[in-house]
């Protein structure tokens, strides 16, 4: 998998969960991401810059972004009001997690944002439903995979917090939800603009068409689940040491095993055909202070809205 050369954060753990618990599947992954410190402080400025840098990707269509190449300031001014409209329907913070997941998919996995989600939600009468992130990943051998993501931002990450993202993921991979996302992808022009291989574009559209069985789609389906959360380990640290790293990895691996066991058990209540063929990627990202991030982000958004 080809990755972008520059990523703002550190990936400190990335592996399948069956390496930790043999009852879990090799298609269930954990990825741990952390931000750094400077002068004894968690680098909130780097985190917010990452969110703002990726806001345009989620709030504007490909054509809108293309018109503003070379003028990122104007693009941000144009994108900011889109975020405010969505914020009326969702609590502040959820949009930050969605944008963060888009940035991770784009900058780490080198995936293509074929459905700019905030743009779509703002132009849709059905804001509350659907995946938080929709990407296509083109592989070096001219094959592709479909990534439908879920993103949450929590005040903490205790065991009860895992129930909601479990249900959200099951909703995302339900047949009606998959059909809906597939129809959005094939209807938008972005996929034609982002992929310059006409044969591959045609293959993607054919695979995602309503005439093709969802069984085939599940073979290329990946579900990234980003959980941003306020972390006591991160709050109590003043630099990123090996001890801090080990504490976070230990907490993340235990949380991930809990999450996937909950997901597997919940799925058994209404079994999903070919569930085991779908790849799931739990992405855990601890932050210093949720409220400070939300306040800092919307302060920036307000400054763009006043221009």
Coordinates of C-alpha atoms in Angstrom, one line a residue:
X1 CA 0.0 0.0 0.0
X2 CA 1.5 3.3 -1.1
X3 CA 1.3 6.0 1.6
X4 CA 1.8 9.7 1.5
X5 CA 5.3 10.8 2.6
X6 CA 4.1 13.2 5.3
X7 CA 1.7 12.5 8.1
X8 CA 1.2 15.0 10.9
X9 CA 1.1 12.3 13.7
X10 CA 2.8 9.2 14.9
X11 CA 1.4 5.7 14.4
X12 CA 2.6 3.8 17.4
X13 CA 0.7 0.5 16.8
X14 CA -0.8 -1.2 13.7
X15 CA -1.7 -4.8 13.7
X16 CA -4.5 -7.4 13.4
X17 CA -6.3 -8.2 16.5
X18 CA -5.9 -12.0 16.2
X19 CA -2.3 -11.3 17.2
X20 CA -3.7 -10.5 20.6
X21 CA -6.7 -12.7 20.8
X22 CA -7.0 -15.8 18.6
X23 CA -10.8 -15.7 18.8
X24 CA -10.8 -12.5 16.7
X25 CA -10.4 -12.3 12.9
X26 CA -7.3 -11.4 10.8
X27 CA -9.6 -8.9 9.1
X28 CA -9.9 -6.8 12.3
X29 CA -7.2 -4.3 12.8
X30 CA -6.1 -1.8 15.4
X31 CA -4.3 1.4 14.5
X32 CA -3.0 3.8 17.3
X33 CA -2.3 7.4 16.4
X34 CA -0.8 10.0 18.8
X35 CA 0.2 13.6 18.6
X36 CA 3.5 15.0 19.9
X37 CA 4.4 17.5 22.7
X38 CA 6.4 20.7 22.7
X39 CA 7.6 22.7 25.7
X40 CA 5.7 20.3 28.0
X41 CA 2.4 20.9 26.1
X42 CA 0.3 18.6 23.8
X43 CA 0.6 20.1 20.3
X44 CA -3.0 21.3 19.9
X45 CA -1.9 23.7 17.1
X46 CA -0.7 20.8 15.0
X47 CA -4.0 18.9 15.5
X48 CA -6.2 21.9 14.6
X49 CA -4.0 22.7 11.6
X50 CA -4.5 19.2 10.4
X51 CA -8.3 19.5 10.8
X52 CA -8.4 22.9 9.0
X53 CA -6.2 21.6 6.2
X54 CA -8.7 18.8 5.5
X55 CA -11.9 20.7 6.0
X56 CA -11.9 21.8 2.3
X57 CA -11.8 18.1 1.3
X58 CA -14.9 17.3 3.2
X59 CA -17.0 20.4 2.6
X60 CA -16.4 21.2 -1.1
X61 CA -16.9 19.1 -4.2
X62 CA -14.0 18.2 -6.5
X63 CA -15.1 20.9 -9.0
X64 CA -15.3 23.6 -6.2
X65 CA -11.8 22.6 -4.8
X66 CA -10.4 22.6 -8.3
X67 CA -11.5 26.2 -8.9
X68 CA -9.6 27.3 -5.9
X69 CA -6.3 25.5 -6.5
X70 CA -3.5 27.9 -5.3
X71 CA -5.9 29.8 -3.1
X72 CA -6.3 27.8 0.1
X73 CA -7.5 30.8 2.2
X74 CA -10.5 31.4 -0.1
X75 CA -11.3 27.7 -0.1
X76 CA -11.4 27.7 3.7
X77 CA -13.6 30.8 3.7
X78 CA -16.0 29.1 1.2
X79 CA -16.0 25.8 3.2
X80 CA -16.5 27.2 6.7
X81 CA -20.3 28.0 6.3
X82 CA -20.9 24.5 5.1
X83 CA -19.7 23.2 8.5
X84 CA -22.0 25.6 10.4
X85 CA -25.1 24.3 8.6
X86 CA -24.2 20.7 9.5
X87 CA -23.4 21.7 13.1
X88 CA -27.0 22.6 13.6
X89 CA -27.9 18.9 13.2
X90 CA -25.0 17.4 15.1
X91 CA -23.3 18.2 18.3
X92 CA -20.1 20.2 18.1
X93 CA -17.2 17.8 17.9
X94 CA -18.6 15.2 15.7
X95 CA -17.6 17.2 12.6
X96 CA -14.1 17.4 13.9
X97 CA -13.9 13.6 14.1
X98 CA -15.3 13.2 10.6
X99 CA -12.8 15.7 9.2
X100 CA -9.9 14.0 11.1
X101 CA -10.9 10.6 9.6
X102 CA -10.9 12.1 6.1
X103 CA -7.4 13.5 6.8
X104 CA -6.2 10.1 8.0
X105 CA -7.6 8.4 5.0
X106 CA -6.1 10.9 2.6
X107 CA -2.7 11.5 4.2
X108 CA -1.9 8.1 5.6
X109 CA -3.8 5.6 3.4
X110 CA -3.6 7.8 0.2
X111 CA -7.3 7.2 -0.4
X112 CA -9.4 9.3 -2.7
X113 CA -12.3 11.3 -1.2
X114 CA -14.9 10.4 -3.8
X115 CA -17.8 11.7 -1.6
X116 CA -17.0 15.0 0.3
X117 CA -19.3 14.1 3.2
X118 CA -20.0 17.5 4.7
X119 CA -20.7 18.9 1.2
X120 CA -23.1 16.0 0.6
X121 CA -24.9 16.3 3.9
X122 CA -25.4 20.0 3.4
X123 CA -26.9 19.3 0.0
X124 CA -29.0 16.3 1.2
X125 CA -32.4 16.1 3.0
X126 CA -31.2 13.0 4.8
X127 CA -28.3 14.3 7.0
X128 CA -28.5 11.9 9.8
X129 CA -27.8 8.7 8.0
X130 CA -24.9 7.2 6.1
X131 CA -21.2 6.7 6.6
X132 CA -19.1 9.6 8.0
X133 CA -16.4 8.9 5.5
X134 CA -16.5 7.5 1.9
X135 CA -13.2 6.8 0.1
X136 CA -11.9 4.7 -2.7
X137 CA -8.4 3.3 -2.4
X138 CA -6.6 2.4 -5.7
X139 CA -4.0 -0.2 -5.3
X140 CA -0.8 -0.5 -7.4
X141 CA -2.2 -3.5 -9.3
X142 CA -5.1 -1.4 -10.6
X143 CA -7.5 -3.0 -8.1
X144 CA -9.5 -0.9 -5.7
X145 CA -11.2 -1.1 -2.2
X146 CA -14.2 0.8 -0.8
X147 CA -13.8 2.5 2.6
X148 CA -16.9 3.5 4.5
X149 CA -15.9 5.1 7.8
X150 CA -17.4 6.0 11.2
X151 CA -16.0 8.7 13.4
X152 CA -16.8 9.7 17.0
X153 CA -15.3 12.2 19.5
X154 CA -15.7 11.3 23.1
X155 CA -14.9 12.8 26.5
X156 CA -13.5 9.4 27.5
X157 CA -13.2 5.9 26.2
X158 CA -14.7 3.6 28.8
X159 CA -16.3 0.3 27.9
X160 CA -19.8 1.7 27.6
X161 CA -18.6 4.2 25.0
X162 CA -17.9 1.3 22.6
X163 CA -21.6 0.3 22.2
X164 CA -22.5 3.3 20.1
X165 CA -19.7 2.8 17.4
X166 CA -20.6 -0.9 17.4
X167 CA -24.1 -0.1 16.4
X168 CA -23.1 2.6 14.0
X169 CA -20.8 0.2 12.1
X170 CA -23.6 -2.5 11.9
X171 CA -25.9 0.2 10.5
X172 CA -23.3 1.2 7.9
X173 CA -22.8 -2.4 6.6
X174 CA -26.5 -3.2 6.5
X175 CA -27.7 -3.8 2.9
X176 CA -29.8 -0.7 2.5
X177 CA -27.0 1.5 3.8
X178 CA -24.5 -0.1 1.4
X179 CA -26.8 0.4 -1.5
X180 CA -27.3 4.0 -0.6
X181 CA -23.6 4.8 -0.3
X182 CA -22.9 3.0 -3.6
X183 CA -25.6 5.0 -5.4
X184 CA -24.1 8.3 -4.1
X185 CA -20.6 7.3 -5.3
X186 CA -21.7 6.4 -8.8
X187 CA -24.0 9.4 -9.1
X188 CA -21.3 12.0 -8.2
X189 CA -18.8 13.3 -10.8
X190 CA -15.9 13.2 -8.3
X191 CA -14.9 9.6 -9.1
X192 CA -14.5 10.5 -12.8
X193 CA -12.3 13.4 -11.9
X194 CA -10.1 11.8 -9.3
X195 CA -9.3 8.6 -11.2
X196 CA -7.6 8.9 -14.5
X197 CA -7.9 5.3 -15.5
X198 CA -11.2 5.0 -17.4
X199 CA -11.2 1.2 -17.2
X200 CA -10.8 1.3 -13.5
X201 CA -13.6 3.9 -13.1
X202 CA -15.9 1.7 -15.2
X203 CA -15.0 -1.3 -13.0
X204 CA -15.7 0.6 -9.8
X205 CA -19.1 1.8 -11.1
X206 CA -20.0 -1.6 -12.3
X207 CA -19.0 -3.2 -9.0
X208 CA -21.1 -0.6 -7.0
X209 CA -24.1 -0.7 -9.4
X210 CA -27.4 -2.0 -7.9
X211 CA -27.4 -4.9 -10.4
X212 CA -24.3 -6.4 -8.8
X213 CA -24.6 -8.5 -5.6
X214 CA -23.5 -6.9 -2.4
X215 CA -21.6 -10.2 -1.7
X216 CA -19.1 -9.1 -4.3
X217 CA -18.8 -5.6 -2.8
X218 CA -18.0 -7.0 0.7
X219 CA -14.8 -8.6 -0.7
X220 CA -13.4 -5.0 -1.2
X221 CA -15.2 -3.4 1.7
X222 CA -13.2 -1.8 4.5
X223 CA -14.7 0.0 7.6
X224 CA -12.4 2.5 9.3
X225 CA -13.7 3.4 12.8
X226 CA -12.1 6.5 14.3
X227 CA -12.5 7.1 18.0
X228 CA -11.1 10.4 19.0
X229 CA -11.2 10.7 22.8
X230 CA -9.9 12.7 25.7
X231 CA -7.2 10.7 27.4
X232 CA -5.9 10.9 31.0
X233 CA -2.6 9.4 30.0
X234 CA -2.2 12.1 27.4
X235 CA -3.4 14.9 29.8
X236 CA -0.9 13.9 32.5
X237 CA 2.1 13.7 30.2
X238 CA 4.5 16.5 29.3
X239 CA 6.4 14.7 26.6
X240 CA 6.0 11.5 24.6
X241 CA 8.2 9.0 26.3
X242 CA 8.4 5.2 25.9
X243 CA 6.5 4.8 29.2
X244 CA 3.6 7.0 27.8
X245 CA 3.7 5.0 24.5
X246 CA 3.5 1.7 26.3
X247 CA 0.6 2.9 28.5
X248 CA -1.4 4.1 25.5
X249 CA -0.7 0.9 23.5
X250 CA -1.7 -1.3 26.4
X251 CA -5.0 0.7 26.9
X252 CA -5.7 0.7 23.1
X253 CA -5.1 -3.1 22.6
X254 CA -7.4 -3.9 25.6
X255 CA -10.1 -1.5 24.3
X256 CA -9.8 -2.9 20.7
X257 CA -10.3 -6.4 21.9
X258 CA -13.3 -5.3 23.8
X259 CA -14.7 -3.4 20.8
X260 CA -14.4 -6.2 18.3
X261 CA -15.8 -8.8 20.7
X262 CA -18.8 -6.5 21.2
X263 CA -19.1 -6.1 17.4
X264 CA -19.0 -9.8 16.8
X265 CA -21.5 -10.6 19.5
X266 CA -23.9 -7.8 18.4
X267 CA -23.7 -8.9 14.8
X268 CA -24.9 -12.4 15.8
X269 CA -28.3 -10.9 16.8
X270 CA -29.0 -10.1 13.1
X271 CA -26.3 -11.9 11.2
X272 CA -24.8 -10.1 8.2
X273 CA -23.9 -12.4 5.3
X274 CA -20.1 -12.5 4.6
X275 CA -19.4 -10.4 7.7
X276 CA -16.1 -12.2 8.0
X277 CA -14.9 -11.0 4.6
X278 CA -15.3 -7.3 5.5
X279 CA -12.1 -5.6 6.9
X280 CA -12.5 -3.5 10.0
X281 CA -9.9 -0.9 11.1
X282 CA -10.3 0.5 14.6
X283 CA -8.4 3.8 14.8
X284 CA -7.8 5.2 18.3
X285 CA -6.5 8.7 18.7
X286 CA -6.1 10.2 22.2
X287 CA -6.3 13.9 22.7
X288 CA -5.4 16.3 25.6
X289 CA -8.7 18.1 26.1
X290 CA -11.9 17.7 23.9
X291 CA -13.5 21.0 24.9
X292 CA -10.3 23.0 24.2
X293 CA -10.1 21.5 20.7
X294 CA -13.8 22.2 20.0
X295 CA -13.5 25.7 21.2
X296 CA -10.3 26.3 19.3
X297 CA -11.6 24.9 16.1
X298 CA -14.9 26.9 16.1
X299 CA -13.0 30.0 17.0
X300 CA -11.1 29.5 13.8
X301 CA -14.3 28.8 11.9
X302 CA -15.9 32.0 13.3
X303 CA -12.9 34.0 12.1
X304 CA -13.5 32.7 8.5
X305 CA -17.2 33.4 8.7
X306 CA -16.6 37.0 9.7
X307 CA -14.5 37.7 6.6

